[in-house]
Amino acid sequence: MESLPLIITVAPTGSSTTPRHNPHVPLTPEQIADEIWLSWRAGAAIAHIHVRDDAGQASMDFEKFRRVVELVRERCDVILNLSTSGLYGATEEERLRPLAELHPEMASFDAGSTNLGERVFVNEPAFLVRLAQAMRSAAVKPEIEVFEPGFVDNALALVDQGLLEAPLHFQFVLGARGALSASVKNLLHLVESLPDASTWSVIGIGKAQLPMAAAAIVLGGHVRVGMEDNVYLRKGDLARSNAEFVRQIVGLATMLQRPVASVDEARCILGLQPA
Ligand code: ZN
């Protein structure tokens, strides 16, 4: 049987990596859009987007999001997945605005709260209801981010309440400091807790990126890579571009005989409308 094409997501910048971690972390809308374009050419089907302010700090600035989306849409048909993170003090309004006004095909849906490094990543139950409603009314597919096993239960409870709609797409985040560690056993437990017809992808933070990606390729899941999650291509070797991570995964998938999904194949797998 032909195996399911592998969807590669690139997360080029995130909110916590800085040029001190890697001088190639993109910060301006132009740099972020360039990195997405290069990653798309290398085989990424989805771009998970954060923006930075003019000082290079994490931001939910709407105009920066609008600019990145505009620049990317001019150049390629990659699936846009916008962050709704409130990790750096963004208001609920700031977190929701890009959904209704920029119409990404996907956006992150963090289905619970957790410690993350020195911070607490807060996603209160009432906000999750609001976020689910905002995504539904803007026809945005939630990427349900799971930092702890109970987040899966939270998402399933929202399905029971009619707020999220199956089939669900999950993004497991393993190895973040303060949350679930990165092991194949933890990954397998999460995968086995999903309802049938769900799709899933994995993020391994830092040095867990490559082993978690390998596990996902073998288990039939999908993979996210990029400087939001990791800055080293291999031990001691800083990535010079996000596209290098994508090429690394394409190479691994090829070796393991898993085809890589085109953008349209990814849309089909995720139940998104054709472009
Ligand atoms: Zn993110």
mmCIF file of C-alpha atoms and ligand atoms in Angstrom:
data_model
loop_
_atom_site.group_PDB
_atom_site.id
_atom_site.type_symbol
_atom_site.label_atom_id
_atom_site.label_comp_id
_atom_site.label_asym_id
_atom_site.label_seq_id
_atom_site.Cartn_x
_atom_site.Cartn_y
_atom_site.Cartn_z
ATOM 1 C CA MET A 1 0.000 0.000 0.000
ATOM 2 C CA GLU A 2 1.243 3.461 -0.886
ATOM 3 C CA SER A 3 2.010 5.319 2.339
ATOM 4 C CA LEU A 4 0.332 8.589 3.263
ATOM 5 C CA PRO A 5 2.280 11.612 2.000
ATOM 6 C CA LEU A 6 4.149 13.421 4.766
ATOM 7 C CA ILE A 7 3.078 16.989 5.482
ATOM 8 C CA ILE A 8 5.994 19.180 6.512
ATOM 9 C CA THR A 9 5.222 22.375 8.405
ATOM 10 C CA VAL A 10 7.848 25.072 8.773
ATOM 11 C CA ALA A 11 7.759 27.395 11.788
ATOM 12 C CA PRO A 12 10.441 29.900 10.809
ATOM 13 C CA THR A 13 10.566 32.266 13.769
ATOM 14 C CA GLY A 14 8.255 31.627 16.737
ATOM 15 C CA SER A 15 8.419 33.873 19.760
ATOM 16 C CA SER A 16 11.339 32.888 21.932
ATOM 17 C CA THR A 17 14.363 32.216 19.732
ATOM 18 C CA THR A 18 16.553 35.262 19.156
ATOM 19 C CA PRO A 19 19.556 36.183 17.001
ATOM 20 C CA ARG A 20 21.609 35.368 20.084
ATOM 21 C CA HIS A 21 20.514 31.728 19.686
ATOM 22 C CA ASN A 22 21.026 31.829 15.921
ATOM 23 C CA PRO A 23 21.858 34.929 13.833
ATOM 24 C CA HIS A 24 19.695 33.582 10.983
ATOM 25 C CA VAL A 25 16.374 33.705 12.873
ATOM 26 C CA PRO A 26 14.116 35.824 10.620
ATOM 27 C CA LEU A 27 12.597 38.881 12.325
ATOM 28 C CA THR A 28 11.129 41.319 9.811
ATOM 29 C CA PRO A 29 8.080 40.452 7.680
ATOM 30 C CA GLU A 30 10.351 40.388 4.616
ATOM 31 C CA GLN A 31 12.813 37.983 6.244
ATOM 32 C CA ILE A 32 9.996 35.755 7.518
ATOM 33 C CA ALA A 33 8.348 35.650 4.086
ATOM 34 C CA ASP A 34 11.691 34.850 2.417
ATOM 35 C CA GLU A 35 12.284 31.959 4.793
ATOM 36 C CA ILE A 36 8.774 30.622 4.142
ATOM 37 C CA TRP A 37 9.283 30.821 0.400
ATOM 38 C CA LEU A 38 12.621 28.994 0.593
ATOM 39 C CA SER A 39 11.079 26.363 2.863
ATOM 40 C CA TRP A 40 8.118 25.895 0.513
ATOM 41 C CA ARG A 41 10.531 25.376 -2.367
ATOM 42 C CA ALA A 42 12.335 22.772 -0.244
ATOM 43 C CA GLY A 43 9.101 20.829 0.438
ATOM 44 C CA ALA A 44 7.131 22.501 3.245
ATOM 45 C CA ALA A 45 3.359 22.521 2.674
ATOM 46 C CA ILE A 46 2.363 24.590 5.717
ATOM 47 C CA ALA A 47 3.901 27.731 7.232
ATOM 48 C CA HIS A 48 3.187 28.394 10.915
ATOM 49 C CA ILE A 49 3.617 32.114 11.378
ATOM 50 C CA HIS A 50 4.553 34.362 14.288
ATOM 51 C CA VAL A 51 5.699 37.952 13.919
ATOM 52 C CA ARG A 52 8.160 40.195 15.738
ATOM 53 C CA ASP A 53 8.051 43.879 16.574
ATOM 54 C CA ASP A 54 10.627 46.350 15.265
ATOM 55 C CA ALA A 55 12.962 45.421 18.121
ATOM 56 C CA GLY A 56 12.771 41.748 17.103
ATOM 57 C CA GLN A 57 10.690 40.762 20.128
ATOM 58 C CA ALA A 58 7.655 38.441 20.067
ATOM 59 C CA SER A 59 4.549 40.298 18.999
ATOM 60 C CA MET A 60 0.952 39.815 17.884
ATOM 61 C CA ASP A 61 1.044 43.067 15.855
ATOM 62 C CA PHE A 62 -1.724 42.811 13.307
ATOM 63 C CA GLU A 63 0.026 44.922 10.670
ATOM 64 C CA LYS A 64 3.081 42.656 10.794
ATOM 65 C CA PHE A 65 0.864 39.601 10.320
ATOM 66 C CA ARG A 66 -0.911 41.314 7.440
ATOM 67 C CA ARG A 67 2.408 42.110 5.753
ATOM 68 C CA VAL A 68 3.788 38.574 6.106
ATOM 69 C CA VAL A 69 0.555 37.062 4.769
ATOM 70 C CA GLU A 70 0.564 39.486 1.828
ATOM 71 C CA LEU A 71 4.209 38.779 0.952
ATOM 72 C CA VAL A 72 3.782 35.018 1.170
ATOM 73 C CA ARG A 73 0.576 34.977 -0.866
ATOM 74 C CA GLU A 74 2.293 36.946 -3.632
ATOM 75 C CA ARG A 75 4.905 34.238 -3.987
ATOM 76 C CA CYS A 76 3.463 30.801 -3.286
ATOM 77 C CA ASP A 77 0.395 28.752 -2.348
ATOM 78 C CA VAL A 78 1.756 27.381 0.958
ATOM 79 C CA ILE A 79 -0.962 26.751 3.558
ATOM 80 C CA LEU A 80 -0.926 29.596 6.081
ATOM 81 C CA ASN A 81 -1.191 28.667 9.736
ATOM 82 C CA LEU A 82 -1.179 31.729 12.001
ATOM 83 C CA SER A 83 -0.250 31.693 15.648
ATOM 84 C CA THR A 84 -2.935 32.677 18.160
ATOM 85 C CA SER A 85 -0.431 32.581 21.025
ATOM 86 C CA GLY A 86 -0.901 34.904 23.953
ATOM 87 C CA LEU A 87 2.383 33.974 25.569
ATOM 88 C CA TYR A 88 3.751 37.508 25.606
ATOM 89 C CA GLY A 89 0.833 39.411 27.077
ATOM 90 C CA ALA A 90 -1.325 39.739 23.950
ATOM 91 C CA THR A 91 -4.997 40.470 24.585
ATOM 92 C CA GLU A 92 -7.722 38.079 23.449
ATOM 93 C CA GLU A 93 -8.688 40.593 20.752
ATOM 94 C CA GLU A 94 -5.135 40.658 19.411
ATOM 95 C CA ARG A 95 -5.066 36.872 19.401
ATOM 96 C CA LEU A 96 -8.332 36.588 17.459
ATOM 97 C CA ARG A 97 -8.117 39.483 15.000
ATOM 98 C CA PRO A 98 -5.945 37.834 12.302
ATOM 99 C CA LEU A 99 -8.432 34.956 11.982
ATOM 100 C CA ALA A 100 -11.339 37.082 10.833
ATOM 101 C CA GLU A 101 -9.342 39.629 8.849
ATOM 102 C CA LEU A 102 -6.597 37.603 7.170
ATOM 103 C CA HIS A 103 -8.470 34.327 6.598
ATOM 104 C CA PRO A 104 -5.638 31.864 7.063
ATOM 105 C CA GLU A 105 -6.549 28.272 6.237
ATOM 106 C CA MET A 106 -5.298 27.156 9.650
ATOM 107 C CA ALA A 107 -4.332 28.589 13.033
ATOM 108 C CA SER A 108 -2.932 27.219 16.251
ATOM 109 C CA PHE A 109 -5.413 26.144 18.923
ATOM 110 C CA ASP A 110 -3.600 25.518 22.214
ATOM 111 C CA ALA A 111 -6.034 23.264 24.018
ATOM 112 C CA GLY A 112 -4.969 24.029 27.586
ATOM 113 C CA SER A 113 -2.492 25.834 29.828
ATOM 114 C CA THR A 114 1.002 24.765 30.836
ATOM 115 C CA ASN A 115 4.297 25.991 32.204
ATOM 116 C CA LEU A 116 6.730 26.861 29.398
ATOM 117 C CA GLY A 117 10.237 27.717 30.459
ATOM 118 C CA GLU A 118 9.906 30.557 32.967
ATOM 119 C CA ARG A 119 6.389 31.424 31.845
ATOM 120 C CA VAL A 120 2.875 30.127 32.154
ATOM 121 C CA PHE A 121 1.143 29.667 28.809
ATOM 122 C CA VAL A 122 -2.430 30.546 29.661
ATOM 123 C CA ASN A 123 -5.386 29.333 27.596
ATOM 124 C CA GLU A 124 -8.402 29.569 29.874
ATOM 125 C CA PRO A 125 -11.488 27.440 29.186
ATOM 126 C CA ALA A 126 -13.573 30.516 28.327
ATOM 127 C CA PHE A 127 -10.920 31.655 25.829
ATOM 128 C CA LEU A 128 -10.885 28.231 24.183
ATOM 129 C CA VAL A 129 -14.640 28.498 23.634
ATOM 130 C CA ARG A 130 -14.156 31.950 22.108
ATOM 131 C CA LEU A 131 -11.250 30.770 19.963
ATOM 132 C CA ALA A 132 -13.210 27.761 18.691
ATOM 133 C CA GLN A 133 -16.140 30.008 17.787
ATOM 134 C CA ALA A 134 -13.867 32.523 16.048
ATOM 135 C CA MET A 135 -12.206 29.763 14.014
ATOM 136 C CA ARG A 136 -15.507 28.244 13.049
ATOM 137 C CA SER A 137 -16.999 31.537 11.903
ATOM 138 C CA ALA A 138 -13.850 32.404 9.897
ATOM 139 C CA ALA A 139 -13.644 28.850 8.438
ATOM 140 C CA VAL A 140 -10.144 28.364 9.865
ATOM 141 C CA LYS A 141 -9.043 24.793 10.590
ATOM 142 C CA PRO A 142 -7.707 24.509 14.146
ATOM 143 C CA GLU A 143 -4.308 22.951 14.611
ATOM 144 C CA ILE A 144 -4.843 21.582 18.102
ATOM 145 C CA GLU A 145 -1.568 21.982 19.949
ATOM 146 C CA VAL A 146 -0.997 19.466 22.714
ATOM 147 C CA PHE A 147 1.676 20.069 25.361
ATOM 148 C CA GLU A 148 0.209 17.608 27.870
ATOM 149 C CA PRO A 149 -1.980 14.504 27.399
ATOM 150 C CA GLY A 150 -5.008 16.192 29.022
ATOM 151 C CA PHE A 151 -5.101 18.699 26.157
ATOM 152 C CA VAL A 152 -6.439 15.887 23.941
ATOM 153 C CA ASP A 153 -9.328 15.396 26.393
ATOM 154 C CA ASN A 154 -9.969 19.148 26.423
ATOM 155 C CA ALA A 155 -10.263 19.122 22.636
ATOM 156 C CA LEU A 156 -12.588 16.110 22.647
ATOM 157 C CA ALA A 157 -14.814 17.833 25.223
ATOM 158 C CA LEU A 158 -15.075 20.796 22.830
ATOM 159 C CA VAL A 159 -16.142 18.388 20.073
ATOM 160 C CA ASP A 160 -18.888 17.078 22.403
ATOM 161 C CA GLN A 161 -20.016 20.666 22.966
ATOM 162 C CA GLY A 162 -20.233 21.229 19.220
ATOM 163 C CA LEU A 163 -17.418 23.791 19.259
ATOM 164 C CA LEU A 164 -14.771 21.794 17.389
ATOM 165 C CA GLU A 165 -15.565 19.592 14.463
ATOM 166 C CA ALA A 166 -14.043 16.192 13.643
ATOM 167 C CA PRO A 167 -11.854 15.115 11.937
ATOM 168 C CA LEU A 168 -9.399 16.975 14.153
ATOM 169 C CA HIS A 169 -5.794 17.816 13.374
ATOM 170 C CA PHE A 170 -3.367 17.674 16.313
ATOM 171 C CA GLN A 171 0.131 19.078 16.736
ATOM 172 C CA PHE A 172 2.001 17.391 19.599
ATOM 173 C CA VAL A 173 4.684 19.527 21.221
ATOM 174 C CA LEU A 174 7.231 17.343 22.985
ATOM 175 C CA GLY A 175 10.314 18.386 24.879
ATOM 176 C CA ALA A 176 9.306 21.947 25.811
ATOM 177 C CA ARG A 177 10.679 22.856 29.225
ATOM 178 C CA GLY A 178 7.802 22.693 31.722
ATOM 179 C CA ALA A 179 5.666 20.300 29.650
ATOM 180 C CA LEU A 180 5.682 16.702 28.403
ATOM 181 C CA SER A 181 9.115 15.308 27.534
ATOM 182 C CA ALA A 182 10.073 14.029 24.093
ATOM 183 C CA SER A 183 10.054 10.243 23.920
ATOM 184 C CA VAL A 184 8.637 7.768 21.449
ATOM 185 C CA LYS A 185 6.615 6.269 24.321
ATOM 186 C CA ASN A 186 4.958 9.626 25.057
ATOM 187 C CA LEU A 187 4.326 10.217 21.366
ATOM 188 C CA LEU A 188 2.772 6.789 20.924
ATOM 189 C CA HIS A 189 0.521 7.299 23.934
ATOM 190 C CA LEU A 190 -0.760 10.568 22.443
ATOM 191 C CA VAL A 191 -1.289 9.040 19.005
ATOM 192 C CA GLU A 192 -3.225 6.131 20.490
ATOM 193 C CA SER A 193 -5.489 8.500 22.426
ATOM 194 C CA LEU A 194 -6.841 10.182 19.256
ATOM 195 C CA PRO A 195 -10.209 9.401 17.701
ATOM 196 C CA ASP A 196 -10.183 7.581 14.354
ATOM 197 C CA ALA A 197 -9.770 9.805 11.306
ATOM 198 C CA SER A 198 -7.722 12.372 13.239
ATOM 199 C CA THR A 199 -4.492 13.564 11.681
ATOM 200 C CA TRP A 200 -1.453 14.523 13.704
ATOM 201 C CA SER A 201 1.972 16.062 13.499
ATOM 202 C CA VAL A 202 4.818 16.395 15.961
ATOM 203 C CA ILE A 203 7.172 19.114 17.146
ATOM 204 C CA GLY A 204 10.284 17.973 18.989
ATOM 205 C CA ILE A 205 11.876 20.918 20.773
ATOM 206 C CA GLY A 206 15.623 21.433 20.392
ATOM 207 C CA LYS A 207 17.598 18.240 19.945
ATOM 208 C CA ALA A 208 14.340 16.245 20.027
ATOM 209 C CA GLN A 209 13.356 17.690 16.629
ATOM 210 C CA LEU A 210 15.027 15.069 14.468
ATOM 211 C CA PRO A 211 14.227 11.924 16.524
ATOM 212 C CA MET A 212 10.573 12.932 16.932
ATOM 213 C CA ALA A 213 10.382 13.635 13.202
ATOM 214 C CA ALA A 214 11.818 10.191 12.458
ATOM 215 C CA ALA A 215 9.247 8.583 14.774
ATOM 216 C CA ALA A 216 6.387 10.512 13.126
ATOM 217 C CA ILE A 217 7.533 9.527 9.645
ATOM 218 C CA VAL A 218 7.501 5.854 10.657
ATOM 219 C CA LEU A 219 4.202 6.066 12.583
ATOM 220 C CA GLY A 220 2.317 7.766 9.740
ATOM 221 C CA GLY A 221 2.116 11.220 11.307
ATOM 222 C CA HIS A 222 3.367 14.553 10.034
ATOM 223 C CA VAL A 223 6.257 16.795 11.044
ATOM 224 C CA ARG A 224 6.956 20.400 12.006
ATOM 225 C CA VAL A 225 10.445 21.858 11.923
ATOM 226 C CA GLY A 226 11.945 25.313 12.071
ATOM 227 C CA MET A 227 13.666 27.916 14.194
ATOM 228 C CA GLU A 228 10.605 28.377 16.416
ATOM 229 C CA ASP A 229 11.476 24.982 17.876
ATOM 230 C CA ASN A 230 15.160 24.364 17.226
ATOM 231 C CA VAL A 231 18.137 26.272 15.832
ATOM 232 C CA TYR A 232 20.666 23.460 15.304
ATOM 233 C CA LEU A 233 20.721 21.357 12.166
ATOM 234 C CA ARG A 234 22.891 18.892 14.024
ATOM 235 C CA LYS A 235 24.971 19.082 17.199
ATOM 236 C CA GLY A 236 27.079 22.266 17.143
ATOM 237 C CA ASP A 237 25.923 23.215 13.628
ATOM 238 C CA LEU A 238 23.522 26.192 13.528
ATOM 239 C CA ALA A 239 21.036 26.152 10.663
ATOM 240 C CA ARG A 240 21.604 28.972 8.203
ATOM 241 C CA SER A 241 18.038 28.827 6.909
ATOM 242 C CA ASN A 242 14.785 27.166 7.876
ATOM 243 C CA ALA A 243 14.866 25.499 4.460
ATOM 244 C CA GLU A 244 17.801 23.410 5.687
ATOM 245 C CA PHE A 245 15.533 21.784 8.271
ATOM 246 C CA VAL A 246 12.942 21.056 5.604
ATOM 247 C CA ARG A 247 15.565 19.492 3.343
ATOM 248 C CA GLN A 248 16.768 17.379 6.252
ATOM 249 C CA ILE A 249 13.237 15.995 6.756
ATOM 250 C CA VAL A 250 12.735 15.432 3.023
ATOM 251 C CA GLY A 251 15.977 13.423 3.049
ATOM 252 C CA LEU A 252 14.872 11.392 6.049
ATOM 253 C CA ALA A 253 11.440 10.720 4.549
ATOM 254 C CA THR A 254 13.008 9.687 1.255
ATOM 255 C CA MET A 255 15.302 7.291 3.070
ATOM 256 C CA LEU A 256 12.310 5.816 4.915
ATOM 257 C CA GLN A 257 10.302 5.658 1.666
ATOM 258 C CA ARG A 258 7.610 8.076 2.769
ATOM 259 C CA PRO A 259 6.544 10.464 0.001
ATOM 260 C CA VAL A 260 6.417 14.180 0.833
ATOM 261 C CA ALA A 261 3.052 15.901 0.405
ATOM 262 C CA SER A 262 2.613 18.696 -2.098
ATOM 263 C CA VAL A 263 0.564 21.659 -0.887
ATOM 264 C CA ASP A 264 -2.539 20.307 -2.624
ATOM 265 C CA GLU A 265 -2.016 16.826 -1.178
ATOM 266 C CA ALA A 266 -1.705 18.410 2.262
ATOM 267 C CA ARG A 267 -4.978 20.296 1.691
ATOM 268 C CA CYS A 268 -6.648 17.029 0.740
ATOM 269 C CA ILE A 269 -5.281 15.142 3.786
ATOM 270 C CA LEU A 270 -6.395 17.945 6.136
ATOM 271 C CA GLY A 271 -9.796 18.452 4.518
ATOM 272 C CA LEU A 272 -9.040 22.027 3.451
ATOM 273 C CA GLN A 273 -10.616 23.558 0.367
ATOM 274 C CA PRO A 274 -8.492 23.410 -2.803
ATOM 275 C CA ALA A 275 -6.803 26.774 -3.504
HETATM 276 ZN ZN ZN B 1 3.929 28.943 17.301
#
